[in-house]
Amino acid sequence: MYKITLEHIMHSYEDKEVLQDFSFSFEQGKRTCLLGPSGCGKTTVLRLVAGLEKPAKGVIKISETVVSENGAILIPPHQRKIGFVFQDLALWPHFTVYDNIAFGLKENKEKNVKGKVAELLDLFGISDKAPKYPHQLSGGQKQMVAIARSLAMQPEILLMDEPLANIDAHLKERILQHMKDIQRQQQFTMLYVTHDQKEAMNTGDYIVVMNAGKIEAAGSKEEISHSSSRFVRSFIKT
Amino acid sequence: MDRTIGKNIIRFVSFLLLFLLLALPIMLLLLQWLTAGEDTVLLSIINRENLLLIGKSLLMSGIVALLATLTGTICAFLLYKFQFPFSGFYKLTLLLPLLISPYIFAVAWKDGFFWLLGNTAAIYSEAGVILVHTIVFFPLAMLITGSALSQIHAGYEEAGLMTVSFRKMMIKIILPLIRPALTISFLLSLIFSLSDFSVPAFFCVRTFTTEIFTQFSALYNFPLAIGQSVILLLICLLFMLSEARYLSDAPFFSVSVKGSVSKKYHAGNRKIMLHSFLWMLLVSSLLMPALMLTVQSLTGRTMFFAQAWELIRPAAFQSVKLAFAGACIITIIGLWTAYGKERRNHKLPDLLLLLTFIVPSTVLGIALIRHYNLPAVNFIYGTSLILLIAYLGKFGFIASRIIGNGIKQIPVSFEEAASVAGIPSKKIFLKISLPLLIPSLFTAFVLSFILCLGELGATMMVYPPGMELMQVKTFAISANAPQALTSSMTLINLGVTVFLILLLFVFGKWIFKKFQYV
């Protein structure tokens, strides 16, 4: 179980400042939701934790090890023991479902690749889809494959960037419940980005509400519901 | 850290090699001109005669650019905005003139005038050059504008249609959105027409480009030829710099995996009008020239055709081999420069290819001859290597842009997902990016191959002694041989080109079916 700490992070894209002196510690083994309007810097936090972006300033620690510091990536993404579910899912279109999940395992020379993939396919109820290509799947099935792939390397941290943005409410609820069960069982640290306050309340043990690159409020669902911040109250209401 | 230094060294050495091979000859040409004696100083070249010649060449190219952009834009609107049967057929066939060497059309139209009017005086004129250049370059405008049109999101048009009429929406919304494409079409047609040597030379029309060739190859007045080359180079660079931002991202062929997002309209009862216009264009740009060549070649003169085949056969194989090698090199370098630009933000190699792409063929030829005609580098000057360098300079940028457009279509998250899963970057490139780029790589290869096969301007200047090439042989023989023999050789040349295009098209259909992931 890994704890993630961000200290005084500054980050910008070209001239636009996205994160301003952002500091926070994400609890190990818990589900934390990053909630906020579009462009507030939620995805950037996730990408910084993953090591896909370098922080212009500040320090990022995973389990007390400094992984990124002041414009440098000290530990590359694949050595951080993370899984990432991208907003566009990023399923490789030329690989089958089986290959999408097995690719990382094979390349990292893991043992019993077939068994591990079969276990994951079974866990998400998509065993019959193994030989299919991504374009042959429905939206919900694609989400399942993307999540299964992110769990293949048995990560200590799972980062999810609005992975359920484009599916219906009923299916969304089912997948979320499934994810929560898996997280409880495997006890990895989970960071979940969304702009949907209902989804955040339904998913997270903790909620971090962001606005314009800063944290407006952070705490349990109850604490967020009773926040004194005007922005948080108006955002939660909408 | 060591790995980063190693990568940087490889990157630097590759760029240096590209610079030494391609850009240095052009820069040395400029330097030589600036530092040489009295005869080559700017003032002695900018005299009344030269200025008039430049003015005439610019005027002719301007008219060609205007006509080609207008015709190409109309075609693009019809083919990319309207739904009607056989639109795919028109898109493909109307593109062919761009892939066929311009002098083939010059020979065909000369035959046509002789056949129809009994003499060729009318075509041996500035108007003849404008006609042939317009036919050859309008598909370029069609391609660029069509690509821009298919990238306009349907929502923009539908939102416009809520408030104004279709005609007004086209003028007020679509036209401003495709302005960069129109500008680039105009600019490229202008530069290509200005730098083409073959058509004005064939029609005996004196232009700035033919003058450079004459001074260099016939009169051996190297200082004057170099001075004139520099002026032409500066004119082209000036045009390029005026729109460099758009030009470096010009779409050319866009091998889309996402499909068009633009709105298409039903042709309805305008179908007949559309077909008539497109058939008229097809007949005048492709079918009539082919027919004219066939008639002139075969009517009662089959012996000329047999003689032409004997003459051209060895050269044809040589040309195909050389074009194949050229296309392979261009595709590999294009992939390297495009990947560097799109994924690593290394823009210099791509910019270098843009520079050599803009340089007129004859000027590039002179620059390469001056640079490589030294004993130390005779292994380049005296072999087909010099031709391969010239082809890379001429067509590397087009390949780079086609592949670059392909890379843009692959979401960065595909590579990031692999990176998070612990896949090394070399493997990410080989197993994720490369398979997804196969359609773009194939398109870049085919286009480079066909363009290398028909390239004449630079080839005429730099081809090594003893080497026989199809396009050079056909062009060179046209000065002294009977008209029917020239026509026969041109027809064979055209036949070989069209046959290879069709062959690659069939193979391409299989490639796209297998490797295009929706």
PDB file of C-alpha atoms in Angstrom, chain B residues 258-410:
ATOM      1  CA  LYS B 258     -11.087   8.251 -37.596  1.00  0.00           C
ATOM      2  CA  GLY B 259     -13.113   8.924 -40.711  1.00  0.00           C
ATOM      3  CA  SER B 260     -14.496  12.234 -41.796  1.00  0.00           C
ATOM      4  CA  VAL B 261     -16.262  14.394 -39.222  1.00  0.00           C
ATOM      5  CA  SER B 262     -17.543  16.827 -41.825  1.00  0.00           C
ATOM      6  CA  LYS B 263     -21.068  17.192 -43.093  1.00  0.00           C
ATOM      7  CA  LYS B 264     -21.952  15.798 -46.517  1.00  0.00           C
ATOM      8  CA  TYR B 265     -24.887  16.893 -48.611  1.00  0.00           C
ATOM      9  CA  HIS B 266     -27.024  14.831 -50.973  1.00  0.00           C
ATOM     10  CA  ALA B 267     -26.464  15.864 -54.553  1.00  0.00           C
ATOM     11  CA  GLY B 268     -30.181  15.328 -55.317  1.00  0.00           C
ATOM     12  CA  ASN B 269     -31.183  16.583 -58.747  1.00  0.00           C
ATOM     13  CA  ARG B 270     -27.798  18.274 -59.193  1.00  0.00           C
ATOM     14  CA  LYS B 271     -26.226  14.869 -59.834  1.00  0.00           C
ATOM     15  CA  ILE B 272     -26.208  15.280 -63.621  1.00  0.00           C
ATOM     16  CA  MET B 273     -24.541  18.664 -63.354  1.00  0.00           C
ATOM     17  CA  LEU B 274     -21.885  17.294 -61.001  1.00  0.00           C
ATOM     18  CA  HIS B 275     -21.136  14.297 -63.194  1.00  0.00           C
ATOM     19  CA  SER B 276     -20.966  16.486 -66.311  1.00  0.00           C
ATOM     20  CA  PHE B 277     -18.485  18.877 -64.734  1.00  0.00           C
ATOM     21  CA  LEU B 278     -16.290  16.097 -63.339  1.00  0.00           C
ATOM     22  CA  TRP B 279     -16.369  14.100 -66.580  1.00  0.00           C
ATOM     23  CA  MET B 280     -15.442  17.190 -68.552  1.00  0.00           C
ATOM     24  CA  LEU B 281     -12.470  17.699 -66.259  1.00  0.00           C
ATOM     25  CA  LEU B 282     -11.518  14.051 -66.395  1.00  0.00           C
ATOM     26  CA  VAL B 283     -11.657  13.998 -70.169  1.00  0.00           C
ATOM     27  CA  SER B 284      -9.594  17.158 -70.592  1.00  0.00           C
ATOM     28  CA  SER B 285      -7.042  16.377 -67.915  1.00  0.00           C
ATOM     29  CA  LEU B 286      -6.500  12.680 -68.444  1.00  0.00           C
ATOM     30  CA  LEU B 287      -8.493  10.866 -71.100  1.00  0.00           C
ATOM     31  CA  MET B 288      -7.904  13.277 -73.963  1.00  0.00           C
ATOM     32  CA  PRO B 289      -4.110  13.467 -73.432  1.00  0.00           C
ATOM     33  CA  ALA B 290      -3.973   9.657 -73.244  1.00  0.00           C
ATOM     34  CA  LEU B 291      -6.093   9.356 -76.388  1.00  0.00           C
ATOM     35  CA  MET B 292      -3.984  11.914 -78.243  1.00  0.00           C
ATOM     36  CA  LEU B 293      -0.806  10.030 -77.388  1.00  0.00           C
ATOM     37  CA  THR B 294      -2.341   6.721 -78.438  1.00  0.00           C
ATOM     38  CA  VAL B 295      -3.599   8.071 -81.745  1.00  0.00           C
ATOM     39  CA  GLN B 296      -0.298   9.748 -82.561  1.00  0.00           C
ATOM     40  CA  SER B 297       1.699   6.681 -81.511  1.00  0.00           C
ATOM     41  CA  LEU B 298      -0.269   3.929 -83.150  1.00  0.00           C
ATOM     42  CA  THR B 299      -2.085   5.205 -86.214  1.00  0.00           C
ATOM     43  CA  GLY B 300      -0.221   3.579 -89.100  1.00  0.00           C
ATOM     44  CA  ARG B 301       3.099   3.799 -87.289  1.00  0.00           C
ATOM     45  CA  THR B 302       3.348   0.632 -85.197  1.00  0.00           C
ATOM     46  CA  MET B 303       7.021   0.358 -86.108  1.00  0.00           C
ATOM     47  CA  PHE B 304       7.714   3.503 -84.084  1.00  0.00           C
ATOM     48  CA  PHE B 305       6.019   1.949 -81.094  1.00  0.00           C
ATOM     49  CA  ALA B 306       8.182  -1.168 -81.334  1.00  0.00           C
ATOM     50  CA  GLN B 307      11.304   0.979 -81.707  1.00  0.00           C
ATOM     51  CA  ALA B 308      10.248   3.099 -78.753  1.00  0.00           C
ATOM     52  CA  TRP B 309       9.739   0.008 -76.594  1.00  0.00           C
ATOM     53  CA  GLU B 310      13.245  -1.270 -77.463  1.00  0.00           C
ATOM     54  CA  LEU B 311      14.718   2.115 -76.607  1.00  0.00           C
ATOM     55  CA  ILE B 312      12.875   2.637 -73.369  1.00  0.00           C
ATOM     56  CA  ARG B 313      12.791  -0.879 -71.899  1.00  0.00           C
ATOM     57  CA  PRO B 314      16.204  -0.909 -70.167  1.00  0.00           C
ATOM     58  CA  ALA B 315      15.681   2.667 -68.981  1.00  0.00           C
ATOM     59  CA  ALA B 316      12.273   1.787 -67.552  1.00  0.00           C
ATOM     60  CA  PHE B 317      13.699  -0.989 -65.354  1.00  0.00           C
ATOM     61  CA  GLN B 318      16.502   1.292 -64.219  1.00  0.00           C
ATOM     62  CA  SER B 319      14.025   4.059 -63.388  1.00  0.00           C
ATOM     63  CA  VAL B 320      11.752   1.711 -61.420  1.00  0.00           C
ATOM     64  CA  LYS B 321      14.711   0.371 -59.411  1.00  0.00           C
ATOM     65  CA  LEU B 322      15.947   3.869 -58.659  1.00  0.00           C
ATOM     66  CA  ALA B 323      12.467   5.136 -57.738  1.00  0.00           C
ATOM     67  CA  PHE B 324      12.020   2.143 -55.427  1.00  0.00           C
ATOM     68  CA  ALA B 325      15.311   2.850 -53.654  1.00  0.00           C
ATOM     69  CA  GLY B 326      14.443   6.555 -53.476  1.00  0.00           C
ATOM     70  CA  ALA B 327      10.997   5.861 -52.032  1.00  0.00           C
ATOM     71  CA  CYS B 328      12.453   3.524 -49.370  1.00  0.00           C
ATOM     72  CA  ILE B 329      14.976   6.163 -48.249  1.00  0.00           C
ATOM     73  CA  ILE B 330      12.394   8.958 -48.350  1.00  0.00           C
ATOM     74  CA  THR B 331       9.892   6.929 -46.290  1.00  0.00           C
ATOM     75  CA  ILE B 332      12.473   6.043 -43.623  1.00  0.00           C
ATOM     76  CA  ILE B 333      13.784   9.621 -43.350  1.00  0.00           C
ATOM     77  CA  GLY B 334      10.198  10.924 -43.481  1.00  0.00           C
ATOM     78  CA  LEU B 335       9.255   8.671 -40.574  1.00  0.00           C
ATOM     79  CA  TRP B 336      12.244   9.836 -38.569  1.00  0.00           C
ATOM     80  CA  THR B 337      11.598  13.554 -39.169  1.00  0.00           C
ATOM     81  CA  ALA B 338       7.829  13.269 -38.683  1.00  0.00           C
ATOM     82  CA  TYR B 339       8.140  11.284 -35.454  1.00  0.00           C
ATOM     83  CA  GLY B 340      10.700  13.767 -34.186  1.00  0.00           C
ATOM     84  CA  LYS B 341       8.409  16.677 -34.987  1.00  0.00           C
ATOM     85  CA  GLU B 342       5.146  15.251 -33.707  1.00  0.00           C
ATOM     86  CA  ARG B 343       6.318  13.317 -30.656  1.00  0.00           C
ATOM     87  CA  ARG B 344       9.654  14.802 -29.588  1.00  0.00           C
ATOM     88  CA  ASN B 345       9.166  18.402 -30.695  1.00  0.00           C
ATOM     89  CA  HIS B 346      12.348  18.263 -32.829  1.00  0.00           C
ATOM     90  CA  LYS B 347      11.356  20.523 -35.677  1.00  0.00           C
ATOM     91  CA  LEU B 348      14.712  21.179 -37.361  1.00  0.00           C
ATOM     92  CA  PRO B 349      14.938  18.068 -39.608  1.00  0.00           C
ATOM     93  CA  ASP B 350      11.386  18.662 -40.854  1.00  0.00           C
ATOM     94  CA  LEU B 351      12.181  22.325 -41.482  1.00  0.00           C
ATOM     95  CA  LEU B 352      15.261  21.309 -43.420  1.00  0.00           C
ATOM     96  CA  LEU B 353      13.156  19.086 -45.670  1.00  0.00           C
ATOM     97  CA  LEU B 354      10.700  21.965 -46.159  1.00  0.00           C
ATOM     98  CA  LEU B 355      13.582  24.153 -47.324  1.00  0.00           C
ATOM     99  CA  THR B 356      14.813  21.668 -49.930  1.00  0.00           C
ATOM    100  CA  PHE B 357      11.230  20.920 -51.012  1.00  0.00           C
ATOM    101  CA  ILE B 358      10.740  24.571 -51.933  1.00  0.00           C
ATOM    102  CA  VAL B 359      14.034  24.813 -53.848  1.00  0.00           C
ATOM    103  CA  PRO B 360      13.365  24.501 -57.608  1.00  0.00           C
ATOM    104  CA  SER B 361      14.660  21.260 -59.131  1.00  0.00           C
ATOM    105  CA  THR B 362      17.174  22.913 -61.424  1.00  0.00           C
ATOM    106  CA  VAL B 363      18.569  24.993 -58.554  1.00  0.00           C
ATOM    107  CA  LEU B 364      18.820  21.888 -56.375  1.00  0.00           C
ATOM    108  CA  GLY B 365      20.552  20.127 -59.247  1.00  0.00           C
ATOM    109  CA  ILE B 366      23.114  22.904 -59.664  1.00  0.00           C
ATOM    110  CA  ALA B 367      23.718  23.035 -55.897  1.00  0.00           C
ATOM    111  CA  LEU B 368      24.300  19.283 -55.742  1.00  0.00           C
ATOM    112  CA  ILE B 369      26.633  19.292 -58.758  1.00  0.00           C
ATOM    113  CA  ARG B 370      28.703  22.161 -57.342  1.00  0.00           C
ATOM    114  CA  HIS B 371      28.916  20.451 -53.952  1.00  0.00           C
ATOM    115  CA  TYR B 372      29.580  16.860 -54.977  1.00  0.00           C
ATOM    116  CA  ASN B 373      31.696  17.331 -58.096  1.00  0.00           C
ATOM    117  CA  LEU B 374      34.902  16.779 -56.128  1.00  0.00           C
ATOM    118  CA  PRO B 375      37.266  13.799 -56.239  1.00  0.00           C
ATOM    119  CA  ALA B 376      36.705  13.076 -52.539  1.00  0.00           C
ATOM    120  CA  VAL B 377      32.974  12.586 -52.971  1.00  0.00           C
ATOM    121  CA  ASN B 378      32.960  11.118 -56.449  1.00  0.00           C
ATOM    122  CA  PHE B 379      31.289   8.002 -55.061  1.00  0.00           C
ATOM    123  CA  ILE B 380      28.218  10.237 -54.731  1.00  0.00           C
ATOM    124  CA  TYR B 381      28.605  12.388 -57.839  1.00  0.00           C
ATOM    125  CA  GLY B 382      29.424   9.545 -60.182  1.00  0.00           C
ATOM    126  CA  THR B 383      26.727   7.154 -59.002  1.00  0.00           C
ATOM    127  CA  SER B 384      22.998   7.066 -58.465  1.00  0.00           C
ATOM    128  CA  LEU B 385      23.541   8.285 -54.882  1.00  0.00           C
ATOM    129  CA  ILE B 386      23.377  11.873 -56.115  1.00  0.00           C
ATOM    130  CA  LEU B 387      19.956  11.154 -57.633  1.00  0.00           C
ATOM    131  CA  LEU B 388      18.737   9.617 -54.385  1.00  0.00           C
ATOM    132  CA  ILE B 389      19.872  12.732 -52.494  1.00  0.00           C
ATOM    133  CA  ALA B 390      18.052  14.927 -55.015  1.00  0.00           C
ATOM    134  CA  TYR B 391      14.871  12.847 -54.634  1.00  0.00           C
ATOM    135  CA  LEU B 392      15.101  13.057 -50.852  1.00  0.00           C
ATOM    136  CA  GLY B 393      15.435  16.816 -51.133  1.00  0.00           C
ATOM    137  CA  LYS B 394      12.484  17.121 -53.499  1.00  0.00           C
ATOM    138  CA  PHE B 395      10.004  14.738 -51.901  1.00  0.00           C
ATOM    139  CA  GLY B 396      11.171  14.093 -48.328  1.00  0.00           C
ATOM    140  CA  PHE B 397       8.933  16.851 -46.981  1.00  0.00           C
ATOM    141  CA  ILE B 398       5.778  15.420 -48.571  1.00  0.00           C
ATOM    142  CA  ALA B 399       6.505  11.991 -47.044  1.00  0.00           C
ATOM    143  CA  SER B 400       7.255  13.595 -43.695  1.00  0.00           C
ATOM    144  CA  ARG B 401       3.894  15.427 -43.719  1.00  0.00           C
ATOM    145  CA  ILE B 402       1.896  12.343 -44.733  1.00  0.00           C
ATOM    146  CA  ILE B 403       3.485  10.290 -41.958  1.00  0.00           C
ATOM    147  CA  GLY B 404       3.198  13.259 -39.568  1.00  0.00           C
ATOM    148  CA  ASN B 405      -0.566  13.384 -40.205  1.00  0.00           C
ATOM    149  CA  GLY B 406      -0.688   9.646 -39.464  1.00  0.00           C
ATOM    150  CA  ILE B 407       1.172  10.127 -36.182  1.00  0.00           C
ATOM    151  CA  LYS B 408      -1.207  12.930 -35.198  1.00  0.00           C
ATOM    152  CA  GLN B 409      -4.090  10.451 -35.514  1.00  0.00           C
ATOM    153  CA  ILE B 410      -2.579   8.107 -32.928  1.00  0.00           C
TER     154      ILE B 410
END
